[in-house]
């Protein structure tokens, strides 16, 4: 068995990956809140932005954490097409969960369906990303820990969607984002604890790209995308519907002004 190192750079990659998960969650929640306050094409566009932000944040969290992953006795490479496919799956399936909530008529049913869909999307992204690993040996998984990681992903997604439906305060959304970031990180490291590797020493060259050749530049690019999305959300005017939904205040004389 090869020894697995999940933090080759110490606390750097776990902290950075948590920060990316929180950033993606915060943007996704804010965009979802904007979408729920809008209608028509505007709602669709906000939910698409939420899906891209949340999916990108979760994917970046996973692969920033993977920068610190190593196995003694073998080098690690990544299959580039499969890694990119995992990003598309994250955005698409998480987006399906957001749209289920954004357009569902029954709140409880929409929340359950959306949370389940988005949660499986998070888990699918993680294990597709792991399937992209190329090393000298065989990767095995503990089924119980895999199942637990999927459950954590579903709970995290459901909690995030509930927050989007129930919370309007920016401060409360920020707190919810910290919680969801922790849940997504927990899902990742629970899934990584399920991994064991039986190394088979070989002098053959591995196919694919190293983390620094491919994952790091792509993570930097997606991090820049999240920054630009955050600027867009901050500068975009609030929907008038939110203000209209606030009841008119009645002064002491009872006349609404």
mmCIF file with all atom_site columns, C-alpha atoms in Angstrom, residues 27-238:
data_model
loop_
_atom_site.group_PDB
_atom_site.id
_atom_site.type_symbol
_atom_site.label_atom_id
_atom_site.label_alt_id
_atom_site.label_comp_id
_atom_site.label_asym_id
_atom_site.label_entity_id
_atom_site.label_seq_id
_atom_site.pdbx_PDB_ins_code
_atom_site.Cartn_x
_atom_site.Cartn_y
_atom_site.Cartn_z
_atom_site.occupancy
_atom_site.B_iso_or_equiv
_atom_site.pdbx_formal_charge
_atom_site.auth_seq_id
_atom_site.auth_comp_id
_atom_site.auth_asym_id
_atom_site.auth_atom_id
_atom_site.pdbx_PDB_model_num
ATOM 1   C CA . UNK A 1 27  ? -21.686 33.903 -4.848  1.00 0.00 ? 27  UNK A CA 1
ATOM 2   C CA . UNK A 1 28  ? -24.028 31.041 -5.643  1.00 0.00 ? 28  UNK A CA 1
ATOM 3   C CA . UNK A 1 29  ? -26.339 31.944 -2.765  1.00 0.00 ? 29  UNK A CA 1
ATOM 4   C CA . UNK A 1 30  ? -26.360 35.669 -3.579  1.00 0.00 ? 30  UNK A CA 1
ATOM 5   C CA . UNK A 1 31  ? -27.113 34.983 -7.242  1.00 0.00 ? 31  UNK A CA 1
ATOM 6   C CA . UNK A 1 32  ? -29.843 32.514 -6.291  1.00 0.00 ? 32  UNK A CA 1
ATOM 7   C CA . UNK A 1 33  ? -31.424 35.091 -3.969  1.00 0.00 ? 33  UNK A CA 1
ATOM 8   C CA . UNK A 1 34  ? -31.325 37.629 -6.822  1.00 0.00 ? 34  UNK A CA 1
ATOM 9   C CA . UNK A 1 35  ? -32.865 35.057 -9.136  1.00 0.00 ? 35  UNK A CA 1
ATOM 10  C CA . UNK A 1 36  ? -35.712 34.254 -6.758  1.00 0.00 ? 36  UNK A CA 1
ATOM 11  C CA . UNK A 1 37  ? -36.488 37.978 -6.496  1.00 0.00 ? 37  UNK A CA 1
ATOM 12  C CA . UNK A 1 38  ? -36.579 38.320 -10.298 1.00 0.00 ? 38  UNK A CA 1
ATOM 13  C CA . UNK A 1 39  ? -38.776 36.865 -13.017 1.00 0.00 ? 39  UNK A CA 1
ATOM 14  C CA . UNK A 1 40  ? -38.620 35.831 -16.654 1.00 0.00 ? 40  UNK A CA 1
ATOM 15  C CA . UNK A 1 41  ? -35.276 35.990 -18.423 1.00 0.00 ? 41  UNK A CA 1
ATOM 16  C CA . UNK A 1 42  ? -33.650 37.784 -15.495 1.00 0.00 ? 42  UNK A CA 1
ATOM 17  C CA . UNK A 1 43  ? -34.428 34.878 -13.154 1.00 0.00 ? 43  UNK A CA 1
ATOM 18  C CA . UNK A 1 44  ? -32.971 32.390 -15.614 1.00 0.00 ? 44  UNK A CA 1
ATOM 19  C CA . UNK A 1 45  ? -29.781 34.429 -16.048 1.00 0.00 ? 45  UNK A CA 1
ATOM 20  C CA . UNK A 1 46  ? -29.249 34.823 -12.301 1.00 0.00 ? 46  UNK A CA 1
ATOM 21  C CA . UNK A 1 47  ? -29.728 31.100 -11.729 1.00 0.00 ? 47  UNK A CA 1
ATOM 22  C CA . UNK A 1 48  ? -27.277 30.291 -14.540 1.00 0.00 ? 48  UNK A CA 1
ATOM 23  C CA . UNK A 1 49  ? -24.755 32.632 -12.936 1.00 0.00 ? 49  UNK A CA 1
ATOM 24  C CA . UNK A 1 50  ? -25.383 30.985 -9.564  1.00 0.00 ? 50  UNK A CA 1
ATOM 25  C CA . UNK A 1 51  ? -24.795 27.531 -11.076 1.00 0.00 ? 51  UNK A CA 1
ATOM 26  C CA . UNK A 1 52  ? -21.538 28.575 -12.725 1.00 0.00 ? 52  UNK A CA 1
ATOM 27  C CA . UNK A 1 53  ? -20.278 30.305 -9.566  1.00 0.00 ? 53  UNK A CA 1
ATOM 28  C CA . UNK A 1 54  ? -21.188 27.489 -7.182  1.00 0.00 ? 54  UNK A CA 1
ATOM 29  C CA . UNK A 1 55  ? -20.007 24.746 -9.540  1.00 0.00 ? 55  UNK A CA 1
ATOM 30  C CA . UNK A 1 56  ? -16.740 26.575 -10.190 1.00 0.00 ? 56  UNK A CA 1
ATOM 31  C CA . UNK A 1 57  ? -16.159 27.180 -6.473  1.00 0.00 ? 57  UNK A CA 1
ATOM 32  C CA . UNK A 1 58  ? -16.747 23.527 -5.583  1.00 0.00 ? 58  UNK A CA 1
ATOM 33  C CA . UNK A 1 59  ? -14.535 22.279 -8.436  1.00 0.00 ? 59  UNK A CA 1
ATOM 34  C CA . UNK A 1 60  ? -11.746 24.723 -7.559  1.00 0.00 ? 60  UNK A CA 1
ATOM 35  C CA . UNK A 1 61  ? -11.990 23.687 -3.899  1.00 0.00 ? 61  UNK A CA 1
ATOM 36  C CA . UNK A 1 62  ? -11.531 20.033 -4.868  1.00 0.00 ? 62  UNK A CA 1
ATOM 37  C CA . UNK A 1 63  ? -8.514  20.526 -7.089  1.00 0.00 ? 63  UNK A CA 1
ATOM 38  C CA . UNK A 1 64  ? -6.790  23.100 -4.887  1.00 0.00 ? 64  UNK A CA 1
ATOM 39  C CA . UNK A 1 65  ? -7.013  20.468 -2.156  1.00 0.00 ? 65  UNK A CA 1
ATOM 40  C CA . UNK A 1 66  ? -5.663  17.898 -4.624  1.00 0.00 ? 66  UNK A CA 1
ATOM 41  C CA . UNK A 1 67  ? -2.533  20.025 -5.121  1.00 0.00 ? 67  UNK A CA 1
ATOM 42  C CA . UNK A 1 68  ? -1.522  18.768 -1.684  1.00 0.00 ? 68  UNK A CA 1
ATOM 43  C CA . UNK A 1 69  ? -2.317  15.114 -2.453  1.00 0.00 ? 69  UNK A CA 1
ATOM 44  C CA . UNK A 1 70  ? 0.514   12.667 -3.008  1.00 0.00 ? 70  UNK A CA 1
ATOM 45  C CA . UNK A 1 71  ? 1.202   8.934  -2.905  1.00 0.00 ? 71  UNK A CA 1
ATOM 46  C CA . UNK A 1 72  ? 4.608   7.523  -1.969  1.00 0.00 ? 72  UNK A CA 1
ATOM 47  C CA . UNK A 1 73  ? 6.126   5.314  -4.629  1.00 0.00 ? 73  UNK A CA 1
ATOM 48  C CA . UNK A 1 74  ? 4.389   6.837  -7.637  1.00 0.00 ? 74  UNK A CA 1
ATOM 49  C CA . UNK A 1 75  ? 3.943   10.059 -9.520  1.00 0.00 ? 75  UNK A CA 1
ATOM 50  C CA . UNK A 1 76  ? 0.464   11.455 -10.179 1.00 0.00 ? 76  UNK A CA 1
ATOM 51  C CA . UNK A 1 77  ? -0.948  12.747 -13.431 1.00 0.00 ? 77  UNK A CA 1
ATOM 52  C CA . UNK A 1 78  ? -4.427  13.932 -14.431 1.00 0.00 ? 78  UNK A CA 1
ATOM 53  C CA . UNK A 1 79  ? -6.473  13.045 -17.492 1.00 0.00 ? 79  UNK A CA 1
ATOM 54  C CA . UNK A 1 80  ? -7.197  16.506 -18.909 1.00 0.00 ? 80  UNK A CA 1
ATOM 55  C CA . UNK A 1 81  ? -10.508 15.854 -20.771 1.00 0.00 ? 81  UNK A CA 1
ATOM 56  C CA . UNK A 1 82  ? -12.009 13.969 -17.816 1.00 0.00 ? 82  UNK A CA 1
ATOM 57  C CA . UNK A 1 83  ? -10.931 16.715 -15.407 1.00 0.00 ? 83  UNK A CA 1
ATOM 58  C CA . UNK A 1 84  ? -12.621 19.376 -17.526 1.00 0.00 ? 84  UNK A CA 1
ATOM 59  C CA . UNK A 1 85  ? -15.691 17.147 -17.856 1.00 0.00 ? 85  UNK A CA 1
ATOM 60  C CA . UNK A 1 86  ? -15.927 17.007 -14.049 1.00 0.00 ? 86  UNK A CA 1
ATOM 61  C CA . UNK A 1 87  ? -16.142 20.832 -14.011 1.00 0.00 ? 87  UNK A CA 1
ATOM 62  C CA . UNK A 1 88  ? -18.970 20.792 -16.564 1.00 0.00 ? 88  UNK A CA 1
ATOM 63  C CA . UNK A 1 89  ? -20.806 18.135 -14.551 1.00 0.00 ? 89  UNK A CA 1
ATOM 64  C CA . UNK A 1 90  ? -20.498 20.241 -11.388 1.00 0.00 ? 90  UNK A CA 1
ATOM 65  C CA . UNK A 1 91  ? -22.006 23.327 -13.052 1.00 0.00 ? 91  UNK A CA 1
ATOM 66  C CA . UNK A 1 92  ? -24.706 21.401 -14.946 1.00 0.00 ? 92  UNK A CA 1
ATOM 67  C CA . UNK A 1 93  ? -26.014 19.223 -12.126 1.00 0.00 ? 93  UNK A CA 1
ATOM 68  C CA . UNK A 1 94  ? -25.776 21.930 -9.461  1.00 0.00 ? 94  UNK A CA 1
ATOM 69  C CA . UNK A 1 95  ? -27.595 24.187 -11.945 1.00 0.00 ? 95  UNK A CA 1
ATOM 70  C CA . UNK A 1 96  ? -30.361 21.601 -12.301 1.00 0.00 ? 96  UNK A CA 1
ATOM 71  C CA . UNK A 1 97  ? -30.815 21.674 -8.522  1.00 0.00 ? 97  UNK A CA 1
ATOM 72  C CA . UNK A 1 98  ? -30.970 25.481 -8.504  1.00 0.00 ? 98  UNK A CA 1
ATOM 73  C CA . UNK A 1 99  ? -33.529 25.544 -11.313 1.00 0.00 ? 99  UNK A CA 1
ATOM 74  C CA . UNK A 1 100 ? -35.642 22.967 -9.469  1.00 0.00 ? 100 UNK A CA 1
ATOM 75  C CA . UNK A 1 101 ? -35.834 25.398 -6.551  1.00 0.00 ? 101 UNK A CA 1
ATOM 76  C CA . UNK A 1 102 ? -36.116 28.519 -8.699  1.00 0.00 ? 102 UNK A CA 1
ATOM 77  C CA . UNK A 1 103 ? -39.089 27.272 -10.739 1.00 0.00 ? 103 UNK A CA 1
ATOM 78  C CA . UNK A 1 104 ? -40.708 24.739 -8.420  1.00 0.00 ? 104 UNK A CA 1
ATOM 79  C CA . UNK A 1 105 ? -44.191 25.507 -7.104  1.00 0.00 ? 105 UNK A CA 1
ATOM 80  C CA . UNK A 1 106 ? -44.133 23.286 -4.026  1.00 0.00 ? 106 UNK A CA 1
ATOM 81  C CA . UNK A 1 107 ? -41.360 24.577 -1.752  1.00 0.00 ? 107 UNK A CA 1
ATOM 82  C CA . UNK A 1 108 ? -40.686 21.382 0.184   1.00 0.00 ? 108 UNK A CA 1
ATOM 83  C CA . UNK A 1 109 ? -40.701 19.148 -2.870  1.00 0.00 ? 109 UNK A CA 1
ATOM 84  C CA . UNK A 1 110 ? -38.512 21.576 -4.811  1.00 0.00 ? 110 UNK A CA 1
ATOM 85  C CA . UNK A 1 111 ? -36.064 21.830 -1.930  1.00 0.00 ? 111 UNK A CA 1
ATOM 86  C CA . UNK A 1 112 ? -35.819 18.043 -1.577  1.00 0.00 ? 112 UNK A CA 1
ATOM 87  C CA . UNK A 1 113 ? -35.400 17.505 -5.324  1.00 0.00 ? 113 UNK A CA 1
ATOM 88  C CA . UNK A 1 114 ? -32.969 20.406 -5.700  1.00 0.00 ? 114 UNK A CA 1
ATOM 89  C CA . UNK A 1 115 ? -30.856 19.378 -2.710  1.00 0.00 ? 115 UNK A CA 1
ATOM 90  C CA . UNK A 1 116 ? -30.693 15.763 -3.857  1.00 0.00 ? 116 UNK A CA 1
ATOM 91  C CA . UNK A 1 117 ? -29.772 16.742 -7.416  1.00 0.00 ? 117 UNK A CA 1
ATOM 92  C CA . UNK A 1 118 ? -27.149 19.319 -6.444  1.00 0.00 ? 118 UNK A CA 1
ATOM 93  C CA . UNK A 1 119 ? -25.712 17.003 -3.785  1.00 0.00 ? 119 UNK A CA 1
ATOM 94  C CA . UNK A 1 120 ? -25.239 14.200 -6.284  1.00 0.00 ? 120 UNK A CA 1
ATOM 95  C CA . UNK A 1 121 ? -23.695 16.761 -8.613  1.00 0.00 ? 121 UNK A CA 1
ATOM 96  C CA . UNK A 1 122 ? -21.101 17.674 -5.986  1.00 0.00 ? 122 UNK A CA 1
ATOM 97  C CA . UNK A 1 123 ? -20.337 14.002 -5.331  1.00 0.00 ? 123 UNK A CA 1
ATOM 98  C CA . UNK A 1 124 ? -20.195 13.212 -9.063  1.00 0.00 ? 124 UNK A CA 1
ATOM 99  C CA . UNK A 1 125 ? -17.704 16.017 -9.622  1.00 0.00 ? 125 UNK A CA 1
ATOM 100 C CA . UNK A 1 126 ? -15.510 14.708 -6.802  1.00 0.00 ? 126 UNK A CA 1
ATOM 101 C CA . UNK A 1 127 ? -15.402 11.102 -7.983  1.00 0.00 ? 127 UNK A CA 1
ATOM 102 C CA . UNK A 1 128 ? -15.036 12.046 -11.645 1.00 0.00 ? 128 UNK A CA 1
ATOM 103 C CA . UNK A 1 129 ? -12.073 14.158 -10.581 1.00 0.00 ? 129 UNK A CA 1
ATOM 104 C CA . UNK A 1 130 ? -10.654 11.166 -8.739  1.00 0.00 ? 130 UNK A CA 1
ATOM 105 C CA . UNK A 1 131 ? -11.247 8.972  -11.813 1.00 0.00 ? 131 UNK A CA 1
ATOM 106 C CA . UNK A 1 132 ? -9.013  11.397 -13.723 1.00 0.00 ? 132 UNK A CA 1
ATOM 107 C CA . UNK A 1 133 ? -6.031  10.362 -11.557 1.00 0.00 ? 133 UNK A CA 1
ATOM 108 C CA . UNK A 1 134 ? -3.269  8.503  -13.331 1.00 0.00 ? 134 UNK A CA 1
ATOM 109 C CA . UNK A 1 135 ? -0.686  6.686  -11.188 1.00 0.00 ? 135 UNK A CA 1
ATOM 110 C CA . UNK A 1 136 ? 1.301   3.469  -11.005 1.00 0.00 ? 136 UNK A CA 1
ATOM 111 C CA . UNK A 1 137 ? -1.086  1.322  -9.037  1.00 0.00 ? 137 UNK A CA 1
ATOM 112 C CA . UNK A 1 138 ? -4.731  0.653  -8.258  1.00 0.00 ? 138 UNK A CA 1
ATOM 113 C CA . UNK A 1 139 ? -7.086  3.049  -6.446  1.00 0.00 ? 139 UNK A CA 1
ATOM 114 C CA . UNK A 1 140 ? -9.655  1.491  -4.131  1.00 0.00 ? 140 UNK A CA 1
ATOM 115 C CA . UNK A 1 141 ? -12.504 2.985  -2.077  1.00 0.00 ? 141 UNK A CA 1
ATOM 116 C CA . UNK A 1 142 ? -14.151 2.207  1.241   1.00 0.00 ? 142 UNK A CA 1
ATOM 117 C CA . UNK A 1 143 ? -17.864 1.943  0.287   1.00 0.00 ? 143 UNK A CA 1
ATOM 118 C CA . UNK A 1 144 ? -19.081 3.147  3.695   1.00 0.00 ? 144 UNK A CA 1
ATOM 119 C CA . UNK A 1 145 ? -16.988 6.326  3.557   1.00 0.00 ? 145 UNK A CA 1
ATOM 120 C CA . UNK A 1 146 ? -18.010 6.930  -0.059  1.00 0.00 ? 146 UNK A CA 1
ATOM 121 C CA . UNK A 1 147 ? -21.682 6.691  0.953   1.00 0.00 ? 147 UNK A CA 1
ATOM 122 C CA . UNK A 1 148 ? -21.057 9.044  3.885   1.00 0.00 ? 148 UNK A CA 1
ATOM 123 C CA . UNK A 1 149 ? -19.373 11.588 1.594   1.00 0.00 ? 149 UNK A CA 1
ATOM 124 C CA . UNK A 1 150 ? -22.401 11.540 -0.724  1.00 0.00 ? 150 UNK A CA 1
ATOM 125 C CA . UNK A 1 151 ? -24.757 12.070 2.213   1.00 0.00 ? 151 UNK A CA 1
ATOM 126 C CA . UNK A 1 152 ? -22.656 15.043 3.375   1.00 0.00 ? 152 UNK A CA 1
ATOM 127 C CA . UNK A 1 153 ? -22.801 16.484 -0.157  1.00 0.00 ? 153 UNK A CA 1
ATOM 128 C CA . UNK A 1 154 ? -26.596 16.188 -0.277  1.00 0.00 ? 154 UNK A CA 1
ATOM 129 C CA . UNK A 1 155 ? -26.974 17.766 3.175   1.00 0.00 ? 155 UNK A CA 1
ATOM 130 C CA . UNK A 1 156 ? -24.644 20.621 2.211   1.00 0.00 ? 156 UNK A CA 1
ATOM 131 C CA . UNK A 1 157 ? -26.537 21.305 -1.021  1.00 0.00 ? 157 UNK A CA 1
ATOM 132 C CA . UNK A 1 158 ? -29.950 21.120 0.671   1.00 0.00 ? 158 UNK A CA 1
ATOM 133 C CA . UNK A 1 159 ? -28.825 23.492 3.430   1.00 0.00 ? 159 UNK A CA 1
ATOM 134 C CA . UNK A 1 160 ? -27.501 25.942 0.831   1.00 0.00 ? 160 UNK A CA 1
ATOM 135 C CA . UNK A 1 161 ? -30.756 25.914 -1.140  1.00 0.00 ? 161 UNK A CA 1
ATOM 136 C CA . UNK A 1 162 ? -32.792 26.294 2.052   1.00 0.00 ? 162 UNK A CA 1
ATOM 137 C CA . UNK A 1 163 ? -30.664 29.330 2.911   1.00 0.00 ? 163 UNK A CA 1
ATOM 138 C CA . UNK A 1 164 ? -31.308 30.812 -0.542  1.00 0.00 ? 164 UNK A CA 1
ATOM 139 C CA . UNK A 1 165 ? -35.062 30.362 -0.049  1.00 0.00 ? 165 UNK A CA 1
ATOM 140 C CA . UNK A 1 166 ? -35.198 31.594 3.534   1.00 0.00 ? 166 UNK A CA 1
ATOM 141 C CA . UNK A 1 167 ? -32.453 34.200 3.916   1.00 0.00 ? 167 UNK A CA 1
ATOM 142 C CA . UNK A 1 168 ? -32.222 37.709 2.490   1.00 0.00 ? 168 UNK A CA 1
ATOM 143 C CA . UNK A 1 169 ? -29.667 39.391 4.789   1.00 0.00 ? 169 UNK A CA 1
ATOM 144 C CA . UNK A 1 170 ? -26.172 39.646 3.274   1.00 0.00 ? 170 UNK A CA 1
ATOM 145 C CA . UNK A 1 171 ? -24.610 38.941 6.669   1.00 0.00 ? 171 UNK A CA 1
ATOM 146 C CA . UNK A 1 172 ? -26.685 35.800 7.160   1.00 0.00 ? 172 UNK A CA 1
ATOM 147 C CA . UNK A 1 173 ? -25.840 34.617 3.631   1.00 0.00 ? 173 UNK A CA 1
ATOM 148 C CA . UNK A 1 174 ? -22.149 35.084 4.497   1.00 0.00 ? 174 UNK A CA 1
ATOM 149 C CA . UNK A 1 175 ? -22.550 32.915 7.605   1.00 0.00 ? 175 UNK A CA 1
ATOM 150 C CA . UNK A 1 176 ? -24.432 30.292 5.589   1.00 0.00 ? 176 UNK A CA 1
ATOM 151 C CA . UNK A 1 177 ? -21.598 30.333 3.039   1.00 0.00 ? 177 UNK A CA 1
ATOM 152 C CA . UNK A 1 178 ? -19.028 29.611 5.747   1.00 0.00 ? 178 UNK A CA 1
ATOM 153 C CA . UNK A 1 179 ? -21.114 26.674 6.918   1.00 0.00 ? 179 UNK A CA 1
ATOM 154 C CA . UNK A 1 180 ? -21.599 25.333 3.404   1.00 0.00 ? 180 UNK A CA 1
ATOM 155 C CA . UNK A 1 181 ? -17.894 25.780 2.635   1.00 0.00 ? 181 UNK A CA 1
ATOM 156 C CA . UNK A 1 182 ? -17.112 23.660 5.683   1.00 0.00 ? 182 UNK A CA 1
ATOM 157 C CA . UNK A 1 183 ? -19.626 21.021 4.605   1.00 0.00 ? 183 UNK A CA 1
ATOM 158 C CA . UNK A 1 184 ? -18.213 20.832 1.067   1.00 0.00 ? 184 UNK A CA 1
ATOM 159 C CA . UNK A 1 185 ? -14.671 20.573 2.441   1.00 0.00 ? 185 UNK A CA 1
ATOM 160 C CA . UNK A 1 186 ? -15.824 17.842 4.822   1.00 0.00 ? 186 UNK A CA 1
ATOM 161 C CA . UNK A 1 187 ? -17.377 15.975 1.913   1.00 0.00 ? 187 UNK A CA 1
ATOM 162 C CA . UNK A 1 188 ? -14.094 16.190 0.002   1.00 0.00 ? 188 UNK A CA 1
ATOM 163 C CA . UNK A 1 189 ? -11.866 14.966 2.814   1.00 0.00 ? 189 UNK A CA 1
ATOM 164 C CA . UNK A 1 190 ? -14.337 12.247 3.803   1.00 0.00 ? 190 UNK A CA 1
ATOM 165 C CA . UNK A 1 191 ? -14.168 11.024 0.213   1.00 0.00 ? 191 UNK A CA 1
ATOM 166 C CA . UNK A 1 192 ? -10.373 11.185 0.330   1.00 0.00 ? 192 UNK A CA 1
ATOM 167 C CA . UNK A 1 193 ? -10.314 9.156  3.551   1.00 0.00 ? 193 UNK A CA 1
ATOM 168 C CA . UNK A 1 194 ? -12.136 6.437  1.589   1.00 0.00 ? 194 UNK A CA 1
ATOM 169 C CA . UNK A 1 195 ? -9.182  6.145  -0.809  1.00 0.00 ? 195 UNK A CA 1
ATOM 170 C CA . UNK A 1 196 ? -6.426  3.561  -0.609  1.00 0.00 ? 196 UNK A CA 1
ATOM 171 C CA . UNK A 1 197 ? -3.772  2.935  -3.255  1.00 0.00 ? 197 UNK A CA 1
ATOM 172 C CA . UNK A 1 198 ? -1.929  -0.296 -4.007  1.00 0.00 ? 198 UNK A CA 1
ATOM 173 C CA . UNK A 1 199 ? 1.237   0.919  -5.716  1.00 0.00 ? 199 UNK A CA 1
ATOM 174 C CA . UNK A 1 200 ? 2.723   -1.110 -8.552  1.00 0.00 ? 200 UNK A CA 1
ATOM 175 C CA . UNK A 1 201 ? 6.274   0.170  -9.207  1.00 0.00 ? 201 UNK A CA 1
ATOM 176 C CA . UNK A 1 202 ? 6.879   0.832  -12.892 1.00 0.00 ? 202 UNK A CA 1
ATOM 177 C CA . UNK A 1 203 ? 9.299   2.761  -15.043 1.00 0.00 ? 203 UNK A CA 1
ATOM 178 C CA . UNK A 1 204 ? 6.644   3.506  -17.680 1.00 0.00 ? 204 UNK A CA 1
ATOM 179 C CA . UNK A 1 205 ? 5.745   7.134  -18.262 1.00 0.00 ? 205 UNK A CA 1
ATOM 180 C CA . UNK A 1 206 ? 2.291   8.152  -17.065 1.00 0.00 ? 206 UNK A CA 1
ATOM 181 C CA . UNK A 1 207 ? -0.122  9.820  -19.455 1.00 0.00 ? 207 UNK A CA 1
ATOM 182 C CA . UNK A 1 208 ? -1.773  13.120 -18.615 1.00 0.00 ? 208 UNK A CA 1
ATOM 183 C CA . UNK A 1 209 ? -0.591  16.366 -17.022 1.00 0.00 ? 209 UNK A CA 1
ATOM 184 C CA . UNK A 1 210 ? 0.858   17.095 -13.598 1.00 0.00 ? 210 UNK A CA 1
ATOM 185 C CA . UNK A 1 211 ? -1.078  19.216 -11.129 1.00 0.00 ? 211 UNK A CA 1
ATOM 186 C CA . UNK A 1 212 ? 1.245   22.171 -11.606 1.00 0.00 ? 212 UNK A CA 1
ATOM 187 C CA . UNK A 1 213 ? 1.083   21.912 -15.401 1.00 0.00 ? 213 UNK A CA 1
ATOM 188 C CA . UNK A 1 214 ? -2.692  21.845 -15.619 1.00 0.00 ? 214 UNK A CA 1
ATOM 189 C CA . UNK A 1 215 ? -4.636  22.006 -12.358 1.00 0.00 ? 215 UNK A CA 1
ATOM 190 C CA . UNK A 1 216 ? -2.854  25.022 -10.875 1.00 0.00 ? 216 UNK A CA 1
ATOM 191 C CA . UNK A 1 217 ? -3.213  27.331 -13.932 1.00 0.00 ? 217 UNK A CA 1
ATOM 192 C CA . UNK A 1 218 ? -6.867  26.312 -14.394 1.00 0.00 ? 218 UNK A CA 1
ATOM 193 C CA . UNK A 1 219 ? -7.609  26.878 -10.688 1.00 0.00 ? 219 UNK A CA 1
ATOM 194 C CA . UNK A 1 220 ? -6.052  30.350 -10.910 1.00 0.00 ? 220 UNK A CA 1
ATOM 195 C CA . UNK A 1 221 ? -8.168  31.116 -13.977 1.00 0.00 ? 221 UNK A CA 1
ATOM 196 C CA . UNK A 1 222 ? -11.376 29.938 -12.312 1.00 0.00 ? 222 UNK A CA 1
ATOM 197 C CA . UNK A 1 223 ? -10.492 31.868 -9.154  1.00 0.00 ? 223 UNK A CA 1
ATOM 198 C CA . UNK A 1 224 ? -10.207 34.988 -11.317 1.00 0.00 ? 224 UNK A CA 1
ATOM 199 C CA . UNK A 1 225 ? -13.632 34.190 -12.779 1.00 0.00 ? 225 UNK A CA 1
ATOM 200 C CA . UNK A 1 226 ? -15.102 34.037 -9.266  1.00 0.00 ? 226 UNK A CA 1
ATOM 201 C CA . UNK A 1 227 ? -13.516 37.400 -8.454  1.00 0.00 ? 227 UNK A CA 1
ATOM 202 C CA . UNK A 1 228 ? -15.030 38.991 -11.581 1.00 0.00 ? 228 UNK A CA 1
ATOM 203 C CA . UNK A 1 229 ? -18.404 37.418 -10.810 1.00 0.00 ? 229 UNK A CA 1
ATOM 204 C CA . UNK A 1 230 ? -18.243 38.833 -7.290  1.00 0.00 ? 230 UNK A CA 1
ATOM 205 C CA . UNK A 1 231 ? -17.573 42.297 -8.729  1.00 0.00 ? 231 UNK A CA 1
ATOM 206 C CA . UNK A 1 232 ? -20.506 41.894 -11.143 1.00 0.00 ? 232 UNK A CA 1
ATOM 207 C CA . UNK A 1 233 ? -22.875 40.859 -8.338  1.00 0.00 ? 233 UNK A CA 1
ATOM 208 C CA . UNK A 1 234 ? -21.713 43.709 -6.108  1.00 0.00 ? 234 UNK A CA 1
ATOM 209 C CA . UNK A 1 235 ? -22.198 46.337 -8.839  1.00 0.00 ? 235 UNK A CA 1
ATOM 210 C CA . UNK A 1 236 ? -25.478 44.949 -10.177 1.00 0.00 ? 236 UNK A CA 1
ATOM 211 C CA . UNK A 1 237 ? -28.531 46.887 -8.928  1.00 0.00 ? 237 UNK A CA 1
ATOM 212 C CA . UNK A 1 238 ? -30.883 45.133 -6.549  1.00 0.00 ? 238 UNK A CA 1
#
